[in-house]
Amino acid sequence: MKVTREGRSFTVDVAADGEGLLSHAGAALLAEVADRVGLTRELSAALQGVRERRGRHDPGRVIRDLAVAGRRWGLSFGPCGRCVISNLGPVASDSTAFRLIDRIAEEPGLLDELRRARARARAQAWELGVRPERIVIDIDATLITAHTEKEGAAVNFKSGFGFHPLLACLDESHETLAGMLRPGGAPATRPKRSCRSWWSSIWTTRS
């Protein structure tokens, strides 16, 4: 696989087994896929208005790096996450990444732009041959444990503590299309909110 870093190309071998492999070695492949299907480019275009004037970090790439690190370490973007993606080029600091997240949270319209960016990248990936034969959207709730007090966390029906988000996924390809964060005490189904998640997921499949 050819990987481009800071304008230079080099070859990376991707294998599923062998000696001396690290469990997070697939991070380079994830980042390269995001670049190849245009996701990084689309994210950058969607967030071009929030780029810091003197900042050297492209917001779209910061979001891509967060996604790659999150795939391996959950929601952590600490030293471990940065160590992995640092092989892919310059990595934003925690404060830079969190400022970007705060900015997106403050402007709801940016979330719509990110959804459209994902939709365009998904359309590109599907054109490359990964389009499901049938579009079946599975809407279900899942329990996420919170080990400390967090905003919105609550006791769930299994006596655990955390969140009970509603997710919309493509059944065949297992792509997560949309999610709705809910407190742990939220019921497994709620018609009005289910409809919101349903239509949001339908929208994100379109380019």
PDB file of C-alpha atoms in Angstrom:
ATOM      1  CA  MET A   1       0.000   0.000   0.000  1.00  0.00           C
ATOM      2  CA  LYS A   2       1.319   3.435  -0.921  1.00  0.00           C
ATOM      3  CA  VAL A   3       1.042   6.063   1.827  1.00  0.00           C
ATOM      4  CA  THR A   4       1.713   9.755   1.368  1.00  0.00           C
ATOM      5  CA  ARG A   5       3.222  11.685   4.259  1.00  0.00           C
ATOM      6  CA  GLU A   6       4.128  15.343   3.999  1.00  0.00           C
ATOM      7  CA  GLY A   7       4.236  15.132   0.214  1.00  0.00           C
ATOM      8  CA  ARG A   8       6.415  12.016   0.053  1.00  0.00           C
ATOM      9  CA  SER A   9       5.234   8.524  -0.858  1.00  0.00           C
ATOM     10  CA  PHE A  10       6.438   5.336   0.777  1.00  0.00           C
ATOM     11  CA  THR A  11       5.260   1.735   0.858  1.00  0.00           C
ATOM     12  CA  VAL A  12       3.548   0.160   3.859  1.00  0.00           C
ATOM     13  CA  ASP A  13       2.943  -3.587   4.146  1.00  0.00           C
ATOM     14  CA  VAL A  14      -0.374  -4.498   5.789  1.00  0.00           C
ATOM     15  CA  ALA A  15      -0.690  -8.034   7.185  1.00  0.00           C
ATOM     16  CA  ALA A  16      -3.064  -9.819   9.538  1.00  0.00           C
ATOM     17  CA  ASP A  17      -0.459 -12.022  11.217  1.00  0.00           C
ATOM     18  CA  GLY A  18       3.251 -12.409  11.710  1.00  0.00           C
ATOM     19  CA  GLU A  19       5.977 -11.653  14.227  1.00  0.00           C
ATOM     20  CA  GLY A  20       6.545  -8.207  15.661  1.00  0.00           C
ATOM     21  CA  LEU A  21       3.100  -6.863  14.783  1.00  0.00           C
ATOM     22  CA  LEU A  22       1.267  -4.352  16.957  1.00  0.00           C
ATOM     23  CA  SER A  23      -2.451  -4.503  17.673  1.00  0.00           C
ATOM     24  CA  HIS A  24      -2.876  -0.939  16.409  1.00  0.00           C
ATOM     25  CA  ALA A  25      -0.911  -1.390  13.190  1.00  0.00           C
ATOM     26  CA  GLY A  26      -4.122  -1.064  11.152  1.00  0.00           C
ATOM     27  CA  ALA A  27      -4.347   2.628  11.994  1.00  0.00           C
ATOM     28  CA  ALA A  28      -2.401   3.519   8.851  1.00  0.00           C
ATOM     29  CA  LEU A  29      -4.837   1.516   6.738  1.00  0.00           C
ATOM     30  CA  LEU A  30      -7.856   3.267   8.295  1.00  0.00           C
ATOM     31  CA  ALA A  31      -6.372   6.689   7.641  1.00  0.00           C
ATOM     32  CA  GLU A  32      -5.459   5.763   4.078  1.00  0.00           C
ATOM     33  CA  VAL A  33      -8.984   4.508   3.367  1.00  0.00           C
ATOM     34  CA  ALA A  34     -10.400   7.794   4.676  1.00  0.00           C
ATOM     35  CA  ASP A  35      -8.073   9.660   2.319  1.00  0.00           C
ATOM     36  CA  ARG A  36      -8.725   7.420  -0.684  1.00  0.00           C
ATOM     37  CA  VAL A  37     -12.534   7.672  -0.531  1.00  0.00           C
ATOM     38  CA  GLY A  38     -12.349  11.432  -0.070  1.00  0.00           C
ATOM     39  CA  LEU A  39     -13.554  11.558   3.532  1.00  0.00           C
ATOM     40  CA  THR A  40     -10.609  13.631   4.769  1.00  0.00           C
ATOM     41  CA  ARG A  41     -11.001  16.064   1.881  1.00  0.00           C
ATOM     42  CA  GLU A  42     -14.760  16.404   2.417  1.00  0.00           C
ATOM     43  CA  LEU A  43     -14.298  16.985   6.158  1.00  0.00           C
ATOM     44  CA  SER A  44     -11.718  19.672   5.433  1.00  0.00           C
ATOM     45  CA  ALA A  45     -14.093  21.434   3.042  1.00  0.00           C
ATOM     46  CA  ALA A  46     -16.951  21.242   5.556  1.00  0.00           C
ATOM     47  CA  LEU A  47     -14.816  22.796   8.317  1.00  0.00           C
ATOM     48  CA  GLN A  48     -12.821  25.310   6.313  1.00  0.00           C
ATOM     49  CA  GLY A  49     -14.609  28.190   8.044  1.00  0.00           C
ATOM     50  CA  VAL A  50     -13.376  27.194  11.512  1.00  0.00           C
ATOM     51  CA  ARG A  51      -9.691  26.759  10.740  1.00  0.00           C
ATOM     52  CA  GLU A  52      -7.551  28.894  13.019  1.00  0.00           C
ATOM     53  CA  ARG A  53      -5.810  31.644  11.070  1.00  0.00           C
ATOM     54  CA  ARG A  54      -2.351  30.716  12.266  1.00  0.00           C
ATOM     55  CA  GLY A  55      -3.086  27.083  12.952  1.00  0.00           C
ATOM     56  CA  ARG A  56      -1.127  24.513  11.006  1.00  0.00           C
ATOM     57  CA  HIS A  57      -3.614  21.712  11.583  1.00  0.00           C
ATOM     58  CA  ASP A  58      -6.326  21.122   8.998  1.00  0.00           C
ATOM     59  CA  PRO A  59      -9.660  20.634  10.886  1.00  0.00           C
ATOM     60  CA  GLY A  60     -10.695  17.832   8.545  1.00  0.00           C
ATOM     61  CA  ARG A  61      -7.510  15.941   9.264  1.00  0.00           C
ATOM     62  CA  VAL A  62      -7.935  16.489  13.005  1.00  0.00           C
ATOM     63  CA  ILE A  63     -11.381  14.871  12.820  1.00  0.00           C
ATOM     64  CA  ARG A  64      -9.940  12.018  10.768  1.00  0.00           C
ATOM     65  CA  ASP A  65      -7.195  11.481  13.345  1.00  0.00           C
ATOM     66  CA  LEU A  66      -9.748  11.496  16.165  1.00  0.00           C
ATOM     67  CA  ALA A  67     -11.734   8.825  14.337  1.00  0.00           C
ATOM     68  CA  VAL A  68      -8.655   6.667  13.740  1.00  0.00           C
ATOM     69  CA  ALA A  69      -7.492   6.988  17.358  1.00  0.00           C
ATOM     70  CA  GLY A  70     -11.031   6.388  18.604  1.00  0.00           C
ATOM     71  CA  ARG A  71     -11.272   3.179  16.605  1.00  0.00           C
ATOM     72  CA  ARG A  72      -8.427   1.769  18.709  1.00  0.00           C
ATOM     73  CA  TRP A  73      -8.772   3.535  22.069  1.00  0.00           C
ATOM     74  CA  GLY A  74     -12.441   4.440  22.264  1.00  0.00           C
ATOM     75  CA  LEU A  75     -12.812   8.127  23.063  1.00  0.00           C
ATOM     76  CA  SER A  76      -9.187   8.621  24.110  1.00  0.00           C
ATOM     77  CA  PHE A  77      -6.977  11.020  22.180  1.00  0.00           C
ATOM     78  CA  GLY A  78      -4.182  10.932  24.717  1.00  0.00           C
ATOM     79  CA  PRO A  79      -0.523   9.919  24.292  1.00  0.00           C
ATOM     80  CA  CYS A  80      -1.352   6.414  23.036  1.00  0.00           C
ATOM     81  CA  GLY A  81      -3.667   7.649  20.312  1.00  0.00           C
ATOM     82  CA  ARG A  82      -1.261  10.364  19.205  1.00  0.00           C
ATOM     83  CA  CYS A  83       1.616   7.869  19.174  1.00  0.00           C
ATOM     84  CA  VAL A  84      -0.188   5.709  16.622  1.00  0.00           C
ATOM     85  CA  ILE A  85      -1.316   8.445  14.242  1.00  0.00           C
ATOM     86  CA  SER A  86       1.940  10.405  14.566  1.00  0.00           C
ATOM     87  CA  ASN A  87       3.326   8.010  11.954  1.00  0.00           C
ATOM     88  CA  LEU A  88       0.830   9.539   9.513  1.00  0.00           C
ATOM     89  CA  GLY A  89       2.127  13.100   9.878  1.00  0.00           C
ATOM     90  CA  PRO A  90       1.762  16.064  12.287  1.00  0.00           C
ATOM     91  CA  VAL A  91      -0.835  15.455  15.009  1.00  0.00           C
ATOM     92  CA  ALA A  92      -2.897  18.120  16.774  1.00  0.00           C
ATOM     93  CA  SER A  93      -2.566  18.546  20.531  1.00  0.00           C
ATOM     94  CA  ASP A  94      -5.408  17.680  22.899  1.00  0.00           C
ATOM     95  CA  SER A  95      -6.269  21.357  23.322  1.00  0.00           C
ATOM     96  CA  THR A  96      -6.440  21.936  19.555  1.00  0.00           C
ATOM     97  CA  ALA A  97      -8.674  18.900  19.044  1.00  0.00           C
ATOM     98  CA  PHE A  98     -10.973  19.847  21.927  1.00  0.00           C
ATOM     99  CA  ARG A  99     -11.269  23.443  20.715  1.00  0.00           C
ATOM    100  CA  LEU A 100     -12.413  22.125  17.360  1.00  0.00           C
ATOM    101  CA  ILE A 101     -14.977  19.834  18.986  1.00  0.00           C
ATOM    102  CA  ASP A 102     -16.278  22.718  21.111  1.00  0.00           C
ATOM    103  CA  ARG A 103     -16.588  24.901  18.012  1.00  0.00           C
ATOM    104  CA  ILE A 104     -18.580  22.234  16.186  1.00  0.00           C
ATOM    105  CA  ALA A 105     -20.842  21.794  19.223  1.00  0.00           C
ATOM    106  CA  GLU A 106     -21.503  25.542  19.329  1.00  0.00           C
ATOM    107  CA  GLU A 107     -22.600  25.672  15.687  1.00  0.00           C
ATOM    108  CA  PRO A 108     -25.264  23.018  14.918  1.00  0.00           C
ATOM    109  CA  GLY A 109     -24.986  23.800  11.207  1.00  0.00           C
ATOM    110  CA  LEU A 110     -21.487  22.341  11.207  1.00  0.00           C
ATOM    111  CA  LEU A 111     -22.891  18.952  12.194  1.00  0.00           C
ATOM    112  CA  ASP A 112     -25.077  19.032   9.089  1.00  0.00           C
ATOM    113  CA  GLU A 113     -22.001  19.852   7.013  1.00  0.00           C
ATOM    114  CA  LEU A 114     -20.145  16.905   8.530  1.00  0.00           C
ATOM    115  CA  ARG A 115     -23.086  14.609   7.773  1.00  0.00           C
ATOM    116  CA  ARG A 116     -23.061  15.724   4.153  1.00  0.00           C
ATOM    117  CA  ALA A 117     -19.299  15.173   4.019  1.00  0.00           C
ATOM    118  CA  ARG A 118     -19.744  11.628   5.281  1.00  0.00           C
ATOM    119  CA  ALA A 119     -22.521  11.014   2.762  1.00  0.00           C
ATOM    120  CA  ARG A 120     -20.341  12.098  -0.151  1.00  0.00           C
ATOM    121  CA  ALA A 121     -17.458   9.927   1.047  1.00  0.00           C
ATOM    122  CA  ARG A 122     -19.824   6.986   1.505  1.00  0.00           C
ATOM    123  CA  ALA A 123     -21.120   7.457  -2.043  1.00  0.00           C
ATOM    124  CA  GLN A 124     -17.531   7.371  -3.303  1.00  0.00           C
ATOM    125  CA  ALA A 125     -16.788   4.190  -1.339  1.00  0.00           C
ATOM    126  CA  TRP A 126     -19.932   2.558  -2.697  1.00  0.00           C
ATOM    127  CA  GLU A 127     -18.921   3.454  -6.248  1.00  0.00           C
ATOM    128  CA  LEU A 128     -15.652   1.625  -5.605  1.00  0.00           C
ATOM    129  CA  GLY A 129     -17.582  -1.583  -4.987  1.00  0.00           C
ATOM    130  CA  VAL A 130     -18.655  -1.792  -1.342  1.00  0.00           C
ATOM    131  CA  ARG A 131     -22.280  -0.775  -1.825  1.00  0.00           C
ATOM    132  CA  PRO A 132     -24.648  -3.181   0.003  1.00  0.00           C
ATOM    133  CA  GLU A 133     -26.976  -5.209  -2.193  1.00  0.00           C
ATOM    134  CA  ARG A 134     -29.919  -4.066  -0.086  1.00  0.00           C
ATOM    135  CA  ILE A 135     -30.355  -0.950   2.045  1.00  0.00           C
ATOM    136  CA  VAL A 136     -31.757  -2.198   5.347  1.00  0.00           C
ATOM    137  CA  ILE A 137     -31.491   0.200   8.289  1.00  0.00           C
ATOM    138  CA  ASP A 138     -31.414  -1.382  11.733  1.00  0.00           C
ATOM    139  CA  ILE A 139     -32.406   0.929  14.591  1.00  0.00           C
ATOM    140  CA  ASP A 140     -31.524  -0.289  18.072  1.00  0.00           C
ATOM    141  CA  ALA A 141     -30.415   0.972  21.472  1.00  0.00           C
ATOM    142  CA  THR A 142     -27.202  -0.060  23.203  1.00  0.00           C
ATOM    143  CA  LEU A 143     -25.827   0.364  26.717  1.00  0.00           C
ATOM    144  CA  ILE A 144     -22.558   2.229  27.297  1.00  0.00           C
ATOM    145  CA  THR A 145     -21.029   2.140  30.771  1.00  0.00           C
ATOM    146  CA  ALA A 146     -19.699   5.308  32.394  1.00  0.00           C
ATOM    147  CA  HIS A 147     -17.198   4.616  35.169  1.00  0.00           C
ATOM    148  CA  THR A 148     -17.408   8.160  36.568  1.00  0.00           C
ATOM    149  CA  GLU A 149     -20.081  10.849  36.880  1.00  0.00           C
ATOM    150  CA  LYS A 150     -20.772  12.402  33.476  1.00  0.00           C
ATOM    151  CA  GLU A 151     -23.411  14.751  32.141  1.00  0.00           C
ATOM    152  CA  GLY A 152     -26.440  12.724  31.074  1.00  0.00           C
ATOM    153  CA  ALA A 153     -25.243   9.458  32.636  1.00  0.00           C
ATOM    154  CA  ALA A 154     -27.880   7.597  34.647  1.00  0.00           C
ATOM    155  CA  VAL A 155     -28.813   4.178  36.012  1.00  0.00           C
ATOM    156  CA  ASN A 156     -30.105   1.817  33.312  1.00  0.00           C
ATOM    157  CA  PHE A 157     -32.604  -1.050  33.400  1.00  0.00           C
ATOM    158  CA  LYS A 158     -29.797  -3.548  34.060  1.00  0.00           C
ATOM    159  CA  SER A 159     -28.728  -1.601  37.161  1.00  0.00           C
ATOM    160  CA  GLY A 160     -25.637  -0.342  35.367  1.00  0.00           C
ATOM    161  CA  PHE A 161     -24.651   3.313  35.022  1.00  0.00           C
ATOM    162  CA  GLY A 162     -24.018   5.283  31.872  1.00  0.00           C
ATOM    163  CA  PHE A 163     -25.787   6.014  28.597  1.00  0.00           C
ATOM    164  CA  HIS A 164     -28.395   4.323  26.416  1.00  0.00           C
ATOM    165  CA  PRO A 165     -27.901   5.790  22.902  1.00  0.00           C
ATOM    166  CA  LEU A 166     -30.081   4.963  19.925  1.00  0.00           C
ATOM    167  CA  LEU A 167     -28.147   3.898  16.808  1.00  0.00           C
ATOM    168  CA  ALA A 168     -29.101   3.512  13.161  1.00  0.00           C
ATOM    169  CA  CYS A 169     -26.875   1.116  11.200  1.00  0.00           C
ATOM    170  CA  LEU A 170     -26.828  -0.473   7.762  1.00  0.00           C
ATOM    171  CA  ASP A 171     -27.662  -4.097   8.414  1.00  0.00           C
ATOM    172  CA  GLU A 172     -25.557  -5.647   5.632  1.00  0.00           C
ATOM    173  CA  SER A 173     -22.375  -3.575   5.843  1.00  0.00           C
ATOM    174  CA  HIS A 174     -22.622  -2.712   9.577  1.00  0.00           C
ATOM    175  CA  GLU A 175     -21.998   0.978   8.847  1.00  0.00           C
ATOM    176  CA  THR A 176     -23.153   3.280  11.635  1.00  0.00           C
ATOM    177  CA  LEU A 177     -25.267   5.984  10.002  1.00  0.00           C
ATOM    178  CA  ALA A 178     -26.588   8.023  12.907  1.00  0.00           C
ATOM    179  CA  GLY A 179     -26.679   8.062  16.679  1.00  0.00           C
ATOM    180  CA  MET A 180     -28.658   9.788  19.381  1.00  0.00           C
ATOM    181  CA  LEU A 181     -27.031  10.124  22.808  1.00  0.00           C
ATOM    182  CA  ARG A 182     -29.514   9.390  25.604  1.00  0.00           C
ATOM    183  CA  PRO A 183     -29.219   8.942  29.388  1.00  0.00           C
ATOM    184  CA  GLY A 184     -28.980   5.449  30.787  1.00  0.00           C
ATOM    185  CA  GLY A 185     -32.581   5.497  31.981  1.00  0.00           C
ATOM    186  CA  ALA A 186     -34.012   6.104  28.503  1.00  0.00           C
ATOM    187  CA  PRO A 187     -36.346   3.344  27.227  1.00  0.00           C
ATOM    188  CA  ALA A 188     -35.188   0.962  24.531  1.00  0.00           C
ATOM    189  CA  THR A 189     -37.718   2.430  22.096  1.00  0.00           C
ATOM    190  CA  ARG A 190     -39.320   5.840  21.854  1.00  0.00           C
ATOM    191  CA  PRO A 191     -41.388   6.444  18.692  1.00  0.00           C
ATOM    192  CA  LYS A 192     -40.767  10.157  18.160  1.00  0.00           C
ATOM    193  CA  ARG A 193     -37.052   9.939  18.775  1.00  0.00           C
ATOM    194  CA  SER A 194     -36.859   6.745  16.743  1.00  0.00           C
ATOM    195  CA  CYS A 195     -38.335   8.636  13.797  1.00  0.00           C
ATOM    196  CA  ARG A 196     -35.772  11.411  14.197  1.00  0.00           C
ATOM    197  CA  SER A 197     -32.921   8.888  14.186  1.00  0.00           C
ATOM    198  CA  TRP A 198     -34.500   7.050  11.257  1.00  0.00           C
ATOM    199  CA  TRP A 199     -34.744  10.115   9.041  1.00  0.00           C
ATOM    200  CA  SER A 200     -31.299  11.304  10.078  1.00  0.00           C
ATOM    201  CA  SER A 201     -29.821   7.966   9.034  1.00  0.00           C
ATOM    202  CA  ILE A 202     -31.699   8.002   5.723  1.00  0.00           C
ATOM    203  CA  TRP A 203     -30.343  11.473   5.019  1.00  0.00           C
ATOM    204  CA  THR A 204     -26.737  10.524   5.712  1.00  0.00           C
ATOM    205  CA  THR A 205     -26.854   7.767   3.082  1.00  0.00           C
ATOM    206  CA  ARG A 206     -27.473  10.377   0.411  1.00  0.00           C
ATOM    207  CA  SER A 207     -24.771  12.444  -1.244  1.00  0.00           C
TER     208      SER A 207
END
